[in-house]
Short mmCIF file of C-alpha atoms in Angstrom, two decimals:
data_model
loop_
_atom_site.label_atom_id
_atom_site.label_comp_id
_atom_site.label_asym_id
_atom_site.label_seq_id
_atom_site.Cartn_x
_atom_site.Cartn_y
_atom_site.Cartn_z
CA UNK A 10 -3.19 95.01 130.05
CA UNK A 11 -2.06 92.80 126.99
CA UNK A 12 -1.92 96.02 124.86
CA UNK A 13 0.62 97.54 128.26
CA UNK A 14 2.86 94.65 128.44
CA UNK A 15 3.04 94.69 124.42
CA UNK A 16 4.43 97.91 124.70
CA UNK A 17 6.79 97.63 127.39
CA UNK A 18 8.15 94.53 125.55
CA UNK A 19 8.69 96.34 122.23
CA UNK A 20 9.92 99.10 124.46
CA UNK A 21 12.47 96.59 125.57
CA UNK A 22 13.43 94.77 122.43
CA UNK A 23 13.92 98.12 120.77
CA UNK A 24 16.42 99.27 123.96
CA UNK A 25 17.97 95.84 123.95
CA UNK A 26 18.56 96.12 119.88
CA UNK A 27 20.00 99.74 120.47
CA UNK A 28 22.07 98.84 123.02
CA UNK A 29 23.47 95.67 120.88
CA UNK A 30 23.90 97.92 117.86
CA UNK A 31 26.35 100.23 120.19
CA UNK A 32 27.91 98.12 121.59
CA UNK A 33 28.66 96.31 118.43
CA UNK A 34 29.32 100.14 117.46
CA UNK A 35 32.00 100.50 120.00
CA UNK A 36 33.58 97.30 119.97
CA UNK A 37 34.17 97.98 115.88
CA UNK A 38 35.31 101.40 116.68
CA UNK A 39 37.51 100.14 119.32
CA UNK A 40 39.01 97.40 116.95
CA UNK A 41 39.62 100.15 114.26
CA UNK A 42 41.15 101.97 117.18
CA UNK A 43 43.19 98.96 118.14
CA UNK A 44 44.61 98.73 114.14
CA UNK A 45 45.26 102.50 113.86
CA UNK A 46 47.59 101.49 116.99
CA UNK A 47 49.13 98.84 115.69
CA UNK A 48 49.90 100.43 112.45
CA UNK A 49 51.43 103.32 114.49
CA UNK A 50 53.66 101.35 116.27
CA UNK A 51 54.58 99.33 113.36
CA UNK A 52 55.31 102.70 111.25
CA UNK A 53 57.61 104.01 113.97
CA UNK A 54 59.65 100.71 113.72
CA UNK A 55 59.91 100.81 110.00
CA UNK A 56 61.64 104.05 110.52
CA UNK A 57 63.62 103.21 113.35
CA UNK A 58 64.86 100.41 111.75
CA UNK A 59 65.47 102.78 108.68
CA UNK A 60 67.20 105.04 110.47
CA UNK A 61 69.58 102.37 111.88
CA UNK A 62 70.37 100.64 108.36
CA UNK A 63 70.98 104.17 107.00
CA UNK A 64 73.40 105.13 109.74
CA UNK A 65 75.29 101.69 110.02
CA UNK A 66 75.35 102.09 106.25
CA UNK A 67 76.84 106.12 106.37
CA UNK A 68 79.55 104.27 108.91
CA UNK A 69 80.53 101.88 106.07
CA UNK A 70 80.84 104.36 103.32
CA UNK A 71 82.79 106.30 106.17
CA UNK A 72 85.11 103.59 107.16
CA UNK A 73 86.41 103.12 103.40
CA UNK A 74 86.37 106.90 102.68
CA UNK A 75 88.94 107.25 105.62
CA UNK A 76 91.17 104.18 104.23
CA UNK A 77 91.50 105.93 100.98
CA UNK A 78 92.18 108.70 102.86
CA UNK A 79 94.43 107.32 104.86
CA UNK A 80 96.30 105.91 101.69
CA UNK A 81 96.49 109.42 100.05
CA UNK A 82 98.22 110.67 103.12
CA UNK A 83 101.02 108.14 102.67
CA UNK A 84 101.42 108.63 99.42
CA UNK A 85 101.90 112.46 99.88
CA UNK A 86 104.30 111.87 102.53
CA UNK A 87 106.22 109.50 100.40
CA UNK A 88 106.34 112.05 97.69
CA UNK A 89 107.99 114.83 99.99
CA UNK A 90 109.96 112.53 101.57
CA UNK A 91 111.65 111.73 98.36
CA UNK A 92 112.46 115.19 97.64
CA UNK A 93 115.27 114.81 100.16
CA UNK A 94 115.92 111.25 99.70
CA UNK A 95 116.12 111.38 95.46
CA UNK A 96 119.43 113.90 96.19
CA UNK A 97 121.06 111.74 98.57
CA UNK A 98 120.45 108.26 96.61
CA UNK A 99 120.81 110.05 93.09
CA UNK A 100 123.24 113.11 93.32
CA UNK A 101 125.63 112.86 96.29
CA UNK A 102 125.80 108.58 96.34
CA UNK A 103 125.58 107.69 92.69
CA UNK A 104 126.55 110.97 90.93
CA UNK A 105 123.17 111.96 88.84
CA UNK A 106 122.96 115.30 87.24
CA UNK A 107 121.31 118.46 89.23
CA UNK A 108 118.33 117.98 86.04
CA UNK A 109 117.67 114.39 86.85
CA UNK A 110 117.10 115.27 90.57
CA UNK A 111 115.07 118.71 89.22
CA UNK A 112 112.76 116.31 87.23
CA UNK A 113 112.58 114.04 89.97
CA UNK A 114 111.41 117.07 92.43
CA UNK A 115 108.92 118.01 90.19
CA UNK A 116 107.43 114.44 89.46
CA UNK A 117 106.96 114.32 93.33
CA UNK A 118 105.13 117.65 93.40
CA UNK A 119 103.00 116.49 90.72
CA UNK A 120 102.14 113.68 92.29
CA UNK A 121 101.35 115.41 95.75
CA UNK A 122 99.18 118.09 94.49
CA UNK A 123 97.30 115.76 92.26
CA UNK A 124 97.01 113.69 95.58
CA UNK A 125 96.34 116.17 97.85
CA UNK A 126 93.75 117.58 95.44
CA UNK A 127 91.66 114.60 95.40
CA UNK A 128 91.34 114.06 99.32
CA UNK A 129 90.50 117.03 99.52
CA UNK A 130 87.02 115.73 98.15
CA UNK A 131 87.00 113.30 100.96
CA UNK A 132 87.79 115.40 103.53
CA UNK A 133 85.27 117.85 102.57
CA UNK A 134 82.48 115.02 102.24
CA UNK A 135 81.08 114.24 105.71
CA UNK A 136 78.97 111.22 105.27
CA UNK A 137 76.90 111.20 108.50
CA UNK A 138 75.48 114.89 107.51
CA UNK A 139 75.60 115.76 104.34
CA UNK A 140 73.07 115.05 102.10
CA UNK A 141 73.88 111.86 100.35
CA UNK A 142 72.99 112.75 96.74
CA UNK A 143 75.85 115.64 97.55
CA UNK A 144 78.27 112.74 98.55
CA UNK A 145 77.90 110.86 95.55
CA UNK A 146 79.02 113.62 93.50
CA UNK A 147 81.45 114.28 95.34
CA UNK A 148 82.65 110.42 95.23
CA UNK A 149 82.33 110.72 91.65
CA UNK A 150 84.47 113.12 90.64
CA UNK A 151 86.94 111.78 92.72
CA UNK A 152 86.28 108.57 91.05
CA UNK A 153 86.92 110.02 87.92
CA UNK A 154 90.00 112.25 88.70
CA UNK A 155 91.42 109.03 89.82
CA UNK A 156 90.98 107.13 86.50
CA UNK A 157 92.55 110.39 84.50
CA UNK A 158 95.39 110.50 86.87
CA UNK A 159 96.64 107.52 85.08
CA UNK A 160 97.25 109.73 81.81
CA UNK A 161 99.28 111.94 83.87
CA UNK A 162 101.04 109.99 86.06
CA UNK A 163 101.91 107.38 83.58
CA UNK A 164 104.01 109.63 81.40
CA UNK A 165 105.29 111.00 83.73
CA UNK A 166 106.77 107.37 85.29
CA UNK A 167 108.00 106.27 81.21
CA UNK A 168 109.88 109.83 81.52
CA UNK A 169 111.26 109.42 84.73
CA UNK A 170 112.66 106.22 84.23
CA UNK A 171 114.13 106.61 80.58
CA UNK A 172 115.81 109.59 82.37
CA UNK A 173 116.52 107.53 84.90
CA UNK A 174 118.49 104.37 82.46
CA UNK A 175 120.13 107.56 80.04
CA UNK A 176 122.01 108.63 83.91
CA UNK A 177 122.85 105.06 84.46
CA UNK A 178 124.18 104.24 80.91
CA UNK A 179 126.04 107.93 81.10
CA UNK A 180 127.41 106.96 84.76
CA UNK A 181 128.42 103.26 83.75
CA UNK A 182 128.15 102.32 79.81
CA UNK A 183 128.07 98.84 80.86
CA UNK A 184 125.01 99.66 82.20
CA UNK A 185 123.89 95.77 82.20
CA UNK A 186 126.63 94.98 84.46
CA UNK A 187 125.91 97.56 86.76
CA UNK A 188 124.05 97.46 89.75
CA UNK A 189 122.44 100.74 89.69
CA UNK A 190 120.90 99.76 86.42
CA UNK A 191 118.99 96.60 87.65
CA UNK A 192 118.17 97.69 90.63
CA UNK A 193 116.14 100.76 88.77
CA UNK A 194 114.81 98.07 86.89
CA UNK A 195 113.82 96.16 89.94
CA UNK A 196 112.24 99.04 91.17
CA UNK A 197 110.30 100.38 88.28
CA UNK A 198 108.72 96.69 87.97
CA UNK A 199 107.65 96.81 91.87
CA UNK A 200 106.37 100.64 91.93
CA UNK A 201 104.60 99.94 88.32
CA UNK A 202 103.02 96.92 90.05
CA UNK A 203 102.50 98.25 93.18
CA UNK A 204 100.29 102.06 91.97
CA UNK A 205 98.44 99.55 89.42
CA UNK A 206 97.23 97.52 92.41
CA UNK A 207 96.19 100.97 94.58
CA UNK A 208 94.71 102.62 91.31
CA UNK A 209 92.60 99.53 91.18
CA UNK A 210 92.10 98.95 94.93
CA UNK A 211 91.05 102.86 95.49
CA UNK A 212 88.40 102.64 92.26
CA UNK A 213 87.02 99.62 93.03
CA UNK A 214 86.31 101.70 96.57
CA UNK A 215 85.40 104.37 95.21
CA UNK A 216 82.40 102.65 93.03
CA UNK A 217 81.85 101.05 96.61
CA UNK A 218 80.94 104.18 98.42
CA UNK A 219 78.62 105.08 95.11
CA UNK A 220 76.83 101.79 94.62
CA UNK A 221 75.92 102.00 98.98
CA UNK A 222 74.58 105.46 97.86
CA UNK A 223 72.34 104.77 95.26
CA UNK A 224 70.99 101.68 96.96
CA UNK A 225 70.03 104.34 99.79
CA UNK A 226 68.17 107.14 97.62
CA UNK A 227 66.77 104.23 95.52
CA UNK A 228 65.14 103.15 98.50
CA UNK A 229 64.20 106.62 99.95
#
């Protein structure tokens, strides 16, 4: 009898340890279970909230990609506009020679298809698709054409307006007593101030658009 109830007890310890040993079994299994969850759900925010930064990011680069588009496209209208506008003021009101006005034309083209080249590169570059490494080519080369322009367009302004005081002094050769002559003046001082400050404004977001880029692929 002693020898029986021995062996039911062992019997019992040995079903009580077993059933400890799973259960501590399936709580740990349940627990790695319960992590594997958690690291799920905290995975699919990481990349929700990755996907959000990157779009609200895209937007930005987007929103100052369409002002500098936005400023190309007045400048190319101003620079057809003045096509008509350079014979009136210079030929029929002040009485410039047919060259002058020639010259003039063909500054303004310059100018336009130089313009209308770079947006272009804009245009072409949708930020919210495209890949981004794409983009920032794209925004570089603009970035440079931009810069270079200045060896173009520069000349081409120190031309013009020579031409420009050689018409005047021709016209009136008391050319500092003439109207005409300091209002050119005037005027070259503004428009020299005024496509410095957009050269500057349009690089600066330019390098803008790049710098947002690399901080994305640097992260990616």
């Amino acid at each position: 009898m002693n020898v029986s109830n021995k062996r039911e007890q062992n019997e019992f310890t040995h079903y009580a340890e077993s059933e400890k040993g799973a259960t501590k079994l399936n709580n740990e299994n349940f627990d790695l279970e319960n992590m594997r969850l958690q690291m799920d759900t905290l995975k699919k925010k990481l990349n929700q909230q990755e996907i959000v930064n990157d779009r609200m990011i895209r937007h930005s680069m987007k929103k100052t990609a369409n002002t500098i588009s936005r400023r190309y496209y007045f400048i190319m209208a101003v620079c057809l506009l003045m096509i008509p506008y350079s014979y009136w003021a210079f030929v029929m009101l002040n009485g410039f020679s047919i060259p002058f006005w020639i010259f003039t034309c063909i500054v303004m083209l310059v100018c336009f298809g130089g313009t209308f080249y770079n947006s272009r590169k804009l245009s072409d570059s949708n930020m919210m698709t495209n890949n981004l490494v794409d983009v920032r080519r794209r925004m570089a080369s603009a970035k440079k054409f931009d810069a270079n322009w200045l060896l173009i367009g520069i000349p081409l302004a120190i031309a013009f307006l020579g031409w420009f005081m050689y018409e005047s002094y021709q016209l009136h050769p008391n050319a500092f007593f003439n109207g005409l002559f300091w209002a050119g003046c005037i005027g070259g001082v503004i428009g020299a101030i005024w496509g410095f400050s957009l050269h500057f404004r349009t690089q600066h977001q330019y390098q803008e658009i790049i710098d947002q880029i690399e901080d994305i692929t640097q992260e990616n």
